[in-house]
GROMACS .gro file of C-alpha atoms in nm:
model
  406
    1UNK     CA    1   3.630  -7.951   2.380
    2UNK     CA    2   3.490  -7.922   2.055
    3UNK     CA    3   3.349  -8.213   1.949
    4UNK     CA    4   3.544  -8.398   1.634
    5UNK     CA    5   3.378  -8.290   1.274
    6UNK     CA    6   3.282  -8.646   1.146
    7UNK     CA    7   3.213  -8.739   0.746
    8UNK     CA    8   3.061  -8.999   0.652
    9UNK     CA    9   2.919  -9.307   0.877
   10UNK     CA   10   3.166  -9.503   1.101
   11UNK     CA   11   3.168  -9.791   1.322
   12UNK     CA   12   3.106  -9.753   1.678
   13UNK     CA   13   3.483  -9.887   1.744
   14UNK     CA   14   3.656  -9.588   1.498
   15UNK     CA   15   3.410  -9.350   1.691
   16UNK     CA   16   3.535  -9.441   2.010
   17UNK     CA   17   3.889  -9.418   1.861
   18UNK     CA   18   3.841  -9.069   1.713
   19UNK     CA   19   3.667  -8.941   2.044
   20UNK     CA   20   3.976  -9.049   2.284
   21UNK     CA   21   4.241  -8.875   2.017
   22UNK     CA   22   4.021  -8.589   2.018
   23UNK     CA   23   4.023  -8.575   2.396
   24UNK     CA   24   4.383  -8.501   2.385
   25UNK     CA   25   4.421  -8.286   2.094
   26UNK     CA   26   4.311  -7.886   2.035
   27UNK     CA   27   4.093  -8.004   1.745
   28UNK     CA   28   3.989  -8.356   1.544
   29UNK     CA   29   3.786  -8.492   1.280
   30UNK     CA   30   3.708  -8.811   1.069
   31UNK     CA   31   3.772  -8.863   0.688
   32UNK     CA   32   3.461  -9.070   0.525
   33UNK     CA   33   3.718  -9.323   0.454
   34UNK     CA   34   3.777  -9.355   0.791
   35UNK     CA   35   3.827  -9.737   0.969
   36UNK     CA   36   4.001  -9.863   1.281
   37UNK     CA   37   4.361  -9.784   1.326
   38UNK     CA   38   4.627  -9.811   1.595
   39UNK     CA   39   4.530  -9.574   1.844
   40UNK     CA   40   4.414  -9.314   1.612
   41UNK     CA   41   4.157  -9.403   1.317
   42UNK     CA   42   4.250  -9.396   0.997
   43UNK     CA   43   4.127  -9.080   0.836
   44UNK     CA   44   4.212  -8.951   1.131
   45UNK     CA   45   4.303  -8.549   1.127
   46UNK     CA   46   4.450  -8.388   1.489
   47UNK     CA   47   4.591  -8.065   1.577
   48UNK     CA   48   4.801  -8.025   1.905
   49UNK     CA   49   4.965  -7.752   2.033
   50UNK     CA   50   5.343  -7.818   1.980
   51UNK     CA   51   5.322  -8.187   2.008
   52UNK     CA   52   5.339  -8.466   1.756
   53UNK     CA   53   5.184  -8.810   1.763
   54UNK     CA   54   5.414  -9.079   1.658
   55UNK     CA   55   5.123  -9.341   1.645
   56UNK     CA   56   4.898  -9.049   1.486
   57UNK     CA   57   5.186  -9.052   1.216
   58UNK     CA   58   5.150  -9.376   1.193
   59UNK     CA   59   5.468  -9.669   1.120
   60UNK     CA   60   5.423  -9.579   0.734
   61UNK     CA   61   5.544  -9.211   0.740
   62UNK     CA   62   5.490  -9.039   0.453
   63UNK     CA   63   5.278  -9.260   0.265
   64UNK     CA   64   5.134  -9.048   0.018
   65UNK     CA   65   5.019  -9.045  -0.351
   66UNK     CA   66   5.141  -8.932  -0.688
   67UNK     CA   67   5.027  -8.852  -1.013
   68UNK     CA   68   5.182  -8.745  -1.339
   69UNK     CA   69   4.998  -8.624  -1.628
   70UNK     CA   70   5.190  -8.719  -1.955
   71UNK     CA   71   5.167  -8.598  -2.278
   72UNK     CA   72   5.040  -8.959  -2.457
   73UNK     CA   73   4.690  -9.074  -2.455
   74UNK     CA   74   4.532  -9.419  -2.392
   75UNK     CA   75   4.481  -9.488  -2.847
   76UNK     CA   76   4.901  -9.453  -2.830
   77UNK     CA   77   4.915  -9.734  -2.527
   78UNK     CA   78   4.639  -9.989  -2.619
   79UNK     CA   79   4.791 -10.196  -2.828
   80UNK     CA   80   5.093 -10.272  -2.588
   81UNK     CA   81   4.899 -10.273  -2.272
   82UNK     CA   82   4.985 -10.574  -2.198
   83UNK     CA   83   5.349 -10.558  -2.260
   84UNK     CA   84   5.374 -10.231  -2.111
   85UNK     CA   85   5.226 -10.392  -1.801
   86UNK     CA   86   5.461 -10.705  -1.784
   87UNK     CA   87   5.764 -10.410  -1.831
   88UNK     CA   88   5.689 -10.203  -1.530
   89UNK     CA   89   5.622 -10.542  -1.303
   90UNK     CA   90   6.014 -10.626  -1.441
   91UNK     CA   91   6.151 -10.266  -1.404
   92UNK     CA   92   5.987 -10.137  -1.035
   93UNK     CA   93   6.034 -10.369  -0.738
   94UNK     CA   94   5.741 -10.472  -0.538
   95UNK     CA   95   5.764 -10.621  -0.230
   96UNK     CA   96   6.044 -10.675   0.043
   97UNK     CA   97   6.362 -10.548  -0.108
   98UNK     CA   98   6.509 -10.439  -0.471
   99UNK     CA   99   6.454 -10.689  -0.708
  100UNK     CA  100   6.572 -10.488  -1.022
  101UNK     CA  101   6.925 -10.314  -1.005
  102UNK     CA  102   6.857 -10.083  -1.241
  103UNK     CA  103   7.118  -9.821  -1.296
  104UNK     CA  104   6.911  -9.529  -1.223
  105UNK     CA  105   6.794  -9.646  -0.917
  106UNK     CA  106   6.788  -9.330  -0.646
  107UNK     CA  107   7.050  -9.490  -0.397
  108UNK     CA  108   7.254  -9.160  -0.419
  109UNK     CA  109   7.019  -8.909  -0.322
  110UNK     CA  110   7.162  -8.598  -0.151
  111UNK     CA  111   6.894  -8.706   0.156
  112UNK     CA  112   7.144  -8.897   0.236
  113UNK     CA  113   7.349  -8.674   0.342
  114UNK     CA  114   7.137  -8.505   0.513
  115UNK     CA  115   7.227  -8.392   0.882
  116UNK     CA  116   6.905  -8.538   1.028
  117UNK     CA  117   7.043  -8.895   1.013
  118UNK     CA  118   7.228  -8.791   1.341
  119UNK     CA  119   6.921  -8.809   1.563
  120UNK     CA  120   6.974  -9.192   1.508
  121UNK     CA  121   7.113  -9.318   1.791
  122UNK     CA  122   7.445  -9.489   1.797
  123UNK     CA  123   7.635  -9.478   1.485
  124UNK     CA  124   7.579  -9.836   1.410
  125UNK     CA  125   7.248  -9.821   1.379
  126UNK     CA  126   7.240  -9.500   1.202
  127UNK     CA  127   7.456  -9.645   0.903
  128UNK     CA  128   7.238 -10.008   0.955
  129UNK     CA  129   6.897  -9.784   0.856
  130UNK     CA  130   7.086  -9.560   0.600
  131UNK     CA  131   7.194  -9.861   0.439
  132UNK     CA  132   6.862  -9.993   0.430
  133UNK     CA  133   6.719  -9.688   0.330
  134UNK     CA  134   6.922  -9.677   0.017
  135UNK     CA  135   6.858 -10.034  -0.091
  136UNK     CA  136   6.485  -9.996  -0.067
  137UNK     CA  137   6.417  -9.609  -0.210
  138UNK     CA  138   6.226  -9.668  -0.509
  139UNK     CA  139   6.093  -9.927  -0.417
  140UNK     CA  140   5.716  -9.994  -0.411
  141UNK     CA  141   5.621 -10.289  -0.133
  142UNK     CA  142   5.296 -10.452  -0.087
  143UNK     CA  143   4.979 -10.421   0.071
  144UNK     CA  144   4.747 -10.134  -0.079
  145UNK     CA  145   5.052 -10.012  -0.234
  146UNK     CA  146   5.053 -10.012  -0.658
  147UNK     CA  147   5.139  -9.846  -1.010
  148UNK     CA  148   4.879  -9.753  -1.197
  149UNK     CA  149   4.817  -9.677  -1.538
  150UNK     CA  150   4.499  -9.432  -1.591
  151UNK     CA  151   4.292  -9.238  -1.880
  152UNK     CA  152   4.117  -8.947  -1.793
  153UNK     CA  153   3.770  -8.814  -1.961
  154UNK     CA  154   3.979  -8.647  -2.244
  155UNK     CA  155   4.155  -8.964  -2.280
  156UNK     CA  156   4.508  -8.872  -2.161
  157UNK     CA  157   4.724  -9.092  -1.970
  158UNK     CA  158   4.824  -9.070  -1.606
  159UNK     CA  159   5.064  -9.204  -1.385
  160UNK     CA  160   4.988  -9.315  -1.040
  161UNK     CA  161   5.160  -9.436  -0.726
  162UNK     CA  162   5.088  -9.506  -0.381
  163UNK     CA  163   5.371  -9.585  -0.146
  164UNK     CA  164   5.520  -9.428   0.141
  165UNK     CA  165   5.903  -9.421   0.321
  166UNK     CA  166   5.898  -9.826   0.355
  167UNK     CA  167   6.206  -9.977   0.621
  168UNK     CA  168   6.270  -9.578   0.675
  169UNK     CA  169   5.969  -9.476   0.810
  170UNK     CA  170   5.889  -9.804   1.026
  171UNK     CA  171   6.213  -9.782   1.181
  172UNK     CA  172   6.204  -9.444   1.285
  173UNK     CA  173   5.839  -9.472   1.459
  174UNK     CA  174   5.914  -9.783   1.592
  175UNK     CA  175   6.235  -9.633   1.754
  176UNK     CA  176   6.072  -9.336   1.925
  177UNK     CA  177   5.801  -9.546   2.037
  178UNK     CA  178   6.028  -9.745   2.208
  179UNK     CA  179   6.232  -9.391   2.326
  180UNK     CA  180   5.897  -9.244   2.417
  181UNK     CA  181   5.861  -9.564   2.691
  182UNK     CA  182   6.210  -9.523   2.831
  183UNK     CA  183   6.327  -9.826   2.641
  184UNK     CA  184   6.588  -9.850   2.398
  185UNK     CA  185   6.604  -9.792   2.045
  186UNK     CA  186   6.544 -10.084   1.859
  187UNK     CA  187   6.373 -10.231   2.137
  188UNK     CA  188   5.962 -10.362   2.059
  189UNK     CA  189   5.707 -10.211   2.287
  190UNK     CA  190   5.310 -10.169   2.280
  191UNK     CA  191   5.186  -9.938   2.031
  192UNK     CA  192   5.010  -9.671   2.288
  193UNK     CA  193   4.970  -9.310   2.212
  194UNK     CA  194   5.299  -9.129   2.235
  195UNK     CA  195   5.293  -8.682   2.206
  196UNK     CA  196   5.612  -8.579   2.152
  197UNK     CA  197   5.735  -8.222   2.308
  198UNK     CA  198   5.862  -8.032   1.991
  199UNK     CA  199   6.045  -7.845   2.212
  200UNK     CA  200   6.231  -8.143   2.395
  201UNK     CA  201   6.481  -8.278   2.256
  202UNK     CA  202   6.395  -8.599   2.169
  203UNK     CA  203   6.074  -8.451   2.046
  204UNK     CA  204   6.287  -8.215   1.786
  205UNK     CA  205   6.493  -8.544   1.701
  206UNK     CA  206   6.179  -8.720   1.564
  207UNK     CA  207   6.046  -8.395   1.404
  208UNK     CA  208   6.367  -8.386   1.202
  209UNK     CA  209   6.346  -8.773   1.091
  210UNK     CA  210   5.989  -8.773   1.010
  211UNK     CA  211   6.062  -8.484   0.756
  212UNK     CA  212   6.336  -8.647   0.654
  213UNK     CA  213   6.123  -8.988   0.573
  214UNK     CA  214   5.893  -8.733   0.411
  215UNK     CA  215   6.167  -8.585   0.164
  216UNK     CA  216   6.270  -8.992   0.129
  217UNK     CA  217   5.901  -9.097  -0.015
  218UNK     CA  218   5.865  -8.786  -0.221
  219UNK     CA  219   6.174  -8.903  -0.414
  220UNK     CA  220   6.100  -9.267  -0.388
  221UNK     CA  221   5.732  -9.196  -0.512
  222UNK     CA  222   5.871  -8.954  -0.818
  223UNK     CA  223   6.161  -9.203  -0.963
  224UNK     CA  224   5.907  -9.462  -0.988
  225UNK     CA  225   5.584  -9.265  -1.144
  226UNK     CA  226   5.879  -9.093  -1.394
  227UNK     CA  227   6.076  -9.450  -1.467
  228UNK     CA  228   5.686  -9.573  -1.565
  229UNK     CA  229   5.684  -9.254  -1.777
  230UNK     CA  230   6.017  -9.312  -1.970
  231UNK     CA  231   5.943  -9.695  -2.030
  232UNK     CA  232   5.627  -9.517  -2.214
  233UNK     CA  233   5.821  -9.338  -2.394
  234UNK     CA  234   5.617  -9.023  -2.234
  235UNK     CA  235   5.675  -8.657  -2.131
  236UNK     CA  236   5.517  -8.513  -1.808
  237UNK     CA  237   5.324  -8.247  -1.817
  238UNK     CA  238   5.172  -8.214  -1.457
  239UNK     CA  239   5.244  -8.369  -1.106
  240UNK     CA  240   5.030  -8.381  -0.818
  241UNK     CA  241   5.203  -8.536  -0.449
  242UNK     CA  242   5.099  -8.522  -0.146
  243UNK     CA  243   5.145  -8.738   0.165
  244UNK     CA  244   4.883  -8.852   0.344
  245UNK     CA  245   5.098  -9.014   0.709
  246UNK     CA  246   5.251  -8.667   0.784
  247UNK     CA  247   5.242  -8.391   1.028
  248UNK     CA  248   5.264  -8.012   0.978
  249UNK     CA  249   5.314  -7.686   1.115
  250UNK     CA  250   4.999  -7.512   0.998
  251UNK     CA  251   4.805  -7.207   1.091
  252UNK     CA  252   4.406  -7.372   1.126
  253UNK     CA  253   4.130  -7.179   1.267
  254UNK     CA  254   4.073  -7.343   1.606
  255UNK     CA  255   3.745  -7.170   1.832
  256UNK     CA  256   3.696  -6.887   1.566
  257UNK     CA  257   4.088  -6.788   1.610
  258UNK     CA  258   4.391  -6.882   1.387
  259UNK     CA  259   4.614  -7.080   1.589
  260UNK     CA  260   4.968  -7.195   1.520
  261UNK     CA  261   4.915  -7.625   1.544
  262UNK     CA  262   5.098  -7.908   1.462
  263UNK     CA  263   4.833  -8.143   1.227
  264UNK     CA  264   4.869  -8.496   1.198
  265UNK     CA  265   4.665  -8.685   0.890
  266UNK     CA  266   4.670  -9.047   0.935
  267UNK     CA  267   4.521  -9.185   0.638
  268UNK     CA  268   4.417  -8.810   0.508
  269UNK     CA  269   4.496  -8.549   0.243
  270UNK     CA  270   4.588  -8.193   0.285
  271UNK     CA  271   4.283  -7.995   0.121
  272UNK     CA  272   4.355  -7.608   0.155
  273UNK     CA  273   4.182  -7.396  -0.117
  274UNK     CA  274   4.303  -7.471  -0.428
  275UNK     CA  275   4.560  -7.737  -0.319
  276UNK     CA  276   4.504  -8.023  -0.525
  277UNK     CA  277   4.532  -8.417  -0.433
  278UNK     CA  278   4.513  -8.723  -0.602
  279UNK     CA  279   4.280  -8.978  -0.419
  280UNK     CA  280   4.306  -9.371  -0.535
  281UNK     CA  281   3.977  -9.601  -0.510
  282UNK     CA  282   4.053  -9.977  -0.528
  283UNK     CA  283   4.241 -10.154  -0.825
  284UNK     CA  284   3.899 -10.151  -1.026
  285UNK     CA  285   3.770  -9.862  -0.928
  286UNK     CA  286   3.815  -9.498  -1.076
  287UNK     CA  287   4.076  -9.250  -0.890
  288UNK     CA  288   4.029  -8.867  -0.909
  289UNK     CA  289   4.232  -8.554  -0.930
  290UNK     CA  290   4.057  -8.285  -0.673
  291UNK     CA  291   4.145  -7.932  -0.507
  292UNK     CA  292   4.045  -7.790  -0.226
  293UNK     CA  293   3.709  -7.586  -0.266
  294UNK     CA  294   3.743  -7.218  -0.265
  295UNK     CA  295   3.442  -7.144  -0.062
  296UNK     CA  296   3.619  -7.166   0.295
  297UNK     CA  297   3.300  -7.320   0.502
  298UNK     CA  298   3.278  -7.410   0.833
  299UNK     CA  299   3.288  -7.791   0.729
  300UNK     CA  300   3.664  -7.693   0.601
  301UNK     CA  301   3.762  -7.547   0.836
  302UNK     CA  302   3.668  -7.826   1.128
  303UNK     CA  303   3.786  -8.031   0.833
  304UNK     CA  304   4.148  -7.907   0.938
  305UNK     CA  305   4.159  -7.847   0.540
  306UNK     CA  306   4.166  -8.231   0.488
  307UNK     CA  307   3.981  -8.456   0.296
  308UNK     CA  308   3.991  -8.888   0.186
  309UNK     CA  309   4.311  -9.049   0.095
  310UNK     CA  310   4.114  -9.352  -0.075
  311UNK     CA  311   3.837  -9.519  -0.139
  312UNK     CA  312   3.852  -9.656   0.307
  313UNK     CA  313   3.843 -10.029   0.356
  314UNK     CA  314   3.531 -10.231   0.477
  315UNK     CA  315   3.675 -10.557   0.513
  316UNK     CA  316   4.022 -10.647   0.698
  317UNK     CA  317   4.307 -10.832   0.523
  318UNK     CA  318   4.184 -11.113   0.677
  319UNK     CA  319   3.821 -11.125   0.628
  320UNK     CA  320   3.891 -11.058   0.238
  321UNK     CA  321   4.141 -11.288   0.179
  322UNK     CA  322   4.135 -11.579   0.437
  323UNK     CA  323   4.381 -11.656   0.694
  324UNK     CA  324   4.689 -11.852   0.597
  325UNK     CA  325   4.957 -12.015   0.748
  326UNK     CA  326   5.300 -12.036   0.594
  327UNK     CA  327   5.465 -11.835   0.370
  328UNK     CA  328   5.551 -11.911  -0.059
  329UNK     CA  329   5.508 -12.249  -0.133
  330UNK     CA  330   5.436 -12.365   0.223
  331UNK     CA  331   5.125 -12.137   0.194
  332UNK     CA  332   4.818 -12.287   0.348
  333UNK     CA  333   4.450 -12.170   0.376
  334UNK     CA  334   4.333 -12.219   0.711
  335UNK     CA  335   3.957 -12.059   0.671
  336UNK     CA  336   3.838 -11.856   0.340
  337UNK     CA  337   3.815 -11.506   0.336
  338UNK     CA  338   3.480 -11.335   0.198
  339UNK     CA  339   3.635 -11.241  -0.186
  340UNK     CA  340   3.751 -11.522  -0.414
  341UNK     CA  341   3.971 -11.507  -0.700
  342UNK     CA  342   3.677 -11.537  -0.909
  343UNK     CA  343   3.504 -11.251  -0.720
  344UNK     CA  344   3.831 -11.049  -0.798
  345UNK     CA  345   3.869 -11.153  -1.192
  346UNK     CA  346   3.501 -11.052  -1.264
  347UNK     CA  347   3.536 -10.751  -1.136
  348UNK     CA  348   3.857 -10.588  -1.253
  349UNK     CA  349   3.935 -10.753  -1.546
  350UNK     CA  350   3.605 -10.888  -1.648
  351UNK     CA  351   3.402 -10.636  -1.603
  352UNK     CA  352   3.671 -10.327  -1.574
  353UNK     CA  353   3.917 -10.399  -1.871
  354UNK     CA  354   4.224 -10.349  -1.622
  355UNK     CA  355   4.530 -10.542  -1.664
  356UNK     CA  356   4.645 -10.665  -1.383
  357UNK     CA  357   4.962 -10.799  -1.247
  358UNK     CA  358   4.985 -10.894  -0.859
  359UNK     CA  359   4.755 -10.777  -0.629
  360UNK     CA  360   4.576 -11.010  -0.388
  361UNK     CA  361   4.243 -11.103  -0.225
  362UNK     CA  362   4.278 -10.867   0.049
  363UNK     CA  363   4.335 -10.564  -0.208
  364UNK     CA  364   4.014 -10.680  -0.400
  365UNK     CA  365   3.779 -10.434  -0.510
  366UNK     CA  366   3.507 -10.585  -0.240
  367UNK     CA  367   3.688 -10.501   0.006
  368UNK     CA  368   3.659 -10.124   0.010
  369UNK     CA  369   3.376  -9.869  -0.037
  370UNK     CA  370   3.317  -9.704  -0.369
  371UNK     CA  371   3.488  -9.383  -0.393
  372UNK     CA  372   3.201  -9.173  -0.565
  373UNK     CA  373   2.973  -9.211  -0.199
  374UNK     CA  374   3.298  -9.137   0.001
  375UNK     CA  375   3.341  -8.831  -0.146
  376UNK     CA  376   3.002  -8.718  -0.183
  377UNK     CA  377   3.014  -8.762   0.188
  378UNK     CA  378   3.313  -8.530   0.186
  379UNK     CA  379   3.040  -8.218   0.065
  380UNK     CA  380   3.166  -7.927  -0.078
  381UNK     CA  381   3.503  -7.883   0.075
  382UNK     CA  382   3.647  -8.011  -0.236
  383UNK     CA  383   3.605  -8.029  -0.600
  384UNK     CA  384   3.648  -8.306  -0.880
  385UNK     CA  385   3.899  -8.167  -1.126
  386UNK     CA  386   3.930  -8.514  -1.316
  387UNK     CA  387   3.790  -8.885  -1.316
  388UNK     CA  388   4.093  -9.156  -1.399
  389UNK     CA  389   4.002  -9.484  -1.505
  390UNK     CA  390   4.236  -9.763  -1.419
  391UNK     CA  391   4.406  -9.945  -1.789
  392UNK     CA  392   4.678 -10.102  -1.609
  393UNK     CA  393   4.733 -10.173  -1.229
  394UNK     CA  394   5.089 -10.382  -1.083
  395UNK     CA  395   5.094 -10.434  -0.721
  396UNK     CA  396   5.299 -10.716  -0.521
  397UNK     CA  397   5.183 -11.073  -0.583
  398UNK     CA  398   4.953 -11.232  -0.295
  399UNK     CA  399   5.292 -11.444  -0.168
  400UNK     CA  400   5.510 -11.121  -0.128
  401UNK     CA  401   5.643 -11.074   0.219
  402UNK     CA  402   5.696 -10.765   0.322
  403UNK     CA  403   5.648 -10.628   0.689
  404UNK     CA  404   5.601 -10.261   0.573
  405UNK     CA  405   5.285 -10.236   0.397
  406UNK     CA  406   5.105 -10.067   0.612
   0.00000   0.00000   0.00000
């Protein structure tokens, strides 16, 4: 076996992680944002041969990231930053469930439709997750998950948003986990490695949902950075997407030889020459707008054509925030976490000029690297088209429940 082409430095643990993947798989490597996952690190990039990983895929699928170039620049938007800000916390939901009924809400999408939906089995729970499904596209959730507001170094505004295929996507890799183990659908079960036959059937079955989760966050992902747009008052100009908990048929060089694969990126972006990607930091931090390089080097190529999705955590939920019991007002802290809220207000809005609205402790700048030294990290295989500096960021509040945001 080959071994894995690494980025970056890791801990011991996501080593060990990315080595037993890797002993399974035709090909692996680490993203420098790379930390801990469920059985497969995050910034974790695998090829098989005809085989998918529904743990590699992760219980967000589809979580990607999306960015829309308008035609406004930041002079137009200063003076109603704020306003603006306290607009798009009212307009998008964050969180568990729609909290806004706004008429132009995606509920009807032709995905709906969409003969996939038959690989869920039993016809009640098939219209139970369709159901849900429609409630909750558009909507943003919690976690790591945000809008954001940017200016780029000729002062133009962007649109960015990081989300994925929420109640959808958990559903459907909880379900084949569950299927994978000879249990029933619906049914909870250990989270252990599970490579799916593409040419079984019940391997083809999750094939066909994941894509359809995919097609599900691309729309969910678009209505929201384009409703942010038309409360602006804006025009787009240019959109960058990509997913970053996916898996693809893809033609990578594997031992010298192009090989047909199936790649799974947990926690990493598609990079092929020229492709461009849109990689968040933290909610102070500067994003960036990159491509793929053009040069085709080794490191690309044992790369899997993948780079960063973010900036990579350093600190867990926990160790940032604290650990709580309770939930809303019955909130308790047990034991402080490492970042306080005056750690948090220094930094982005102190120090950073960014509006904020929501976000927690355990989303706090201090608890993830700096995106400049993970990309360095990352070499040549890609290229910095352009720096975006954070003006407004709206995540979930702290006290949001929501058992998809990761």
């Amino acid at each position: 076996m080959t071994e894995p082409q690494i980025f970056g430095t890791h801990e011991p643990k996501t080593l060990d992680q990315l080595r037993d993947v890797a002993s399974r798989a035709e090909r692996a490597a680490l993203m420098a944002d790379g930390h801990l996952g469920y059985v497969m690190p995050i910034g974790g990039v695998t090829a098989y041969r005809n085989q998918v990983s529904v743990v590699g895929v992760g219980f967000d699928i589809a979580c990607g990231n999306a960015a829309i170039r308008t035609d406004l620049t930041r002079a137009q938007l200063v003076p109603h930053l704020s306003a603006l800000a306290d607009t798009i916390q009212d307009a998008v939901s964050f969180g568990m469930g729609r909290k806004n009924r706004a008429e132009d809400a995606p509920s009807d999408d032709p995905l709906f439709e969409d003969p996939a939906w038959d690989a869920v089995p039993g016809k009640h729970e098939r219209e139970r997750l369709r159901a849900k499904a429609r409630d909750q596209l558009g909507t943003v959730g919690s976690g790591n998950h945000y809008v954001d507001v940017f200016a780029d170094e000729a002062d133009r505004v962007w649109v960015g948003v990081h989300f994925g295929s929420r109640g959808l996507g958990h559903t459907i890799a909880s379900g084949f986990l569950a299927l994978s183990q000879g249990k029933p659908w619906g049914e909870r079960v250990k989270e252990v490695e599970a490579l799916l036959d593409l040419k079984t059937p019940l391997g083809d079955d999750y094939w066909n949902l994941m894509e359809l989760a995919g097609e599900y966050a691309y729309a969910g992902r678009e209505w929201v950075a384009r409703k942010v747009i038309s409360i602006f008052g804006g025009a787009e100009l240019e959109l960058v997407h990509n997913h970053h908990n996916f898996a693809w048929r893809e033609t990578q060089i594997i031992d010298g030889e192009p090989r047909e694969v199936v790649v799974v990126r947990k926690g990493a972006t598609p990079a092929f020459p020229g492709q461009k990607g849109f990689i968040g930091g933290s909610m102070g931090d500067d994003a960036v707008i990159v491509r793929g390089a053009s040069s085709g080097s080794a490191e690309q190529t044992n790369a899997l054509y993948s780079t960063v999705h973010g900036a990579g955590r350093v600190m867990s939920r926990t160790q940032a925030a604290g650990k709580t019991k309770g939930w809303g007002k019955k909130k308790r802290i047990v034991s402080p976490g490492l970042v306080s809220p005056e750690m948090l207000t220094k930094w982005v809005v102190d120090e950073k000029r960014v509006i904020l609205r929501g976000g927690g402790l355990d989303e706090a700048p201090q608890a993830y690297r700096r995106l400049p030294a993970v990309l360095e990290a990352q070499g040549d295989t890609i290229e910095v088209l352009h720096t975006l500096k954070p003006i407004v960021v709206v995540m979930a509040g702290a006290d949001e429940f929501d058992p998809y945001k990761d």
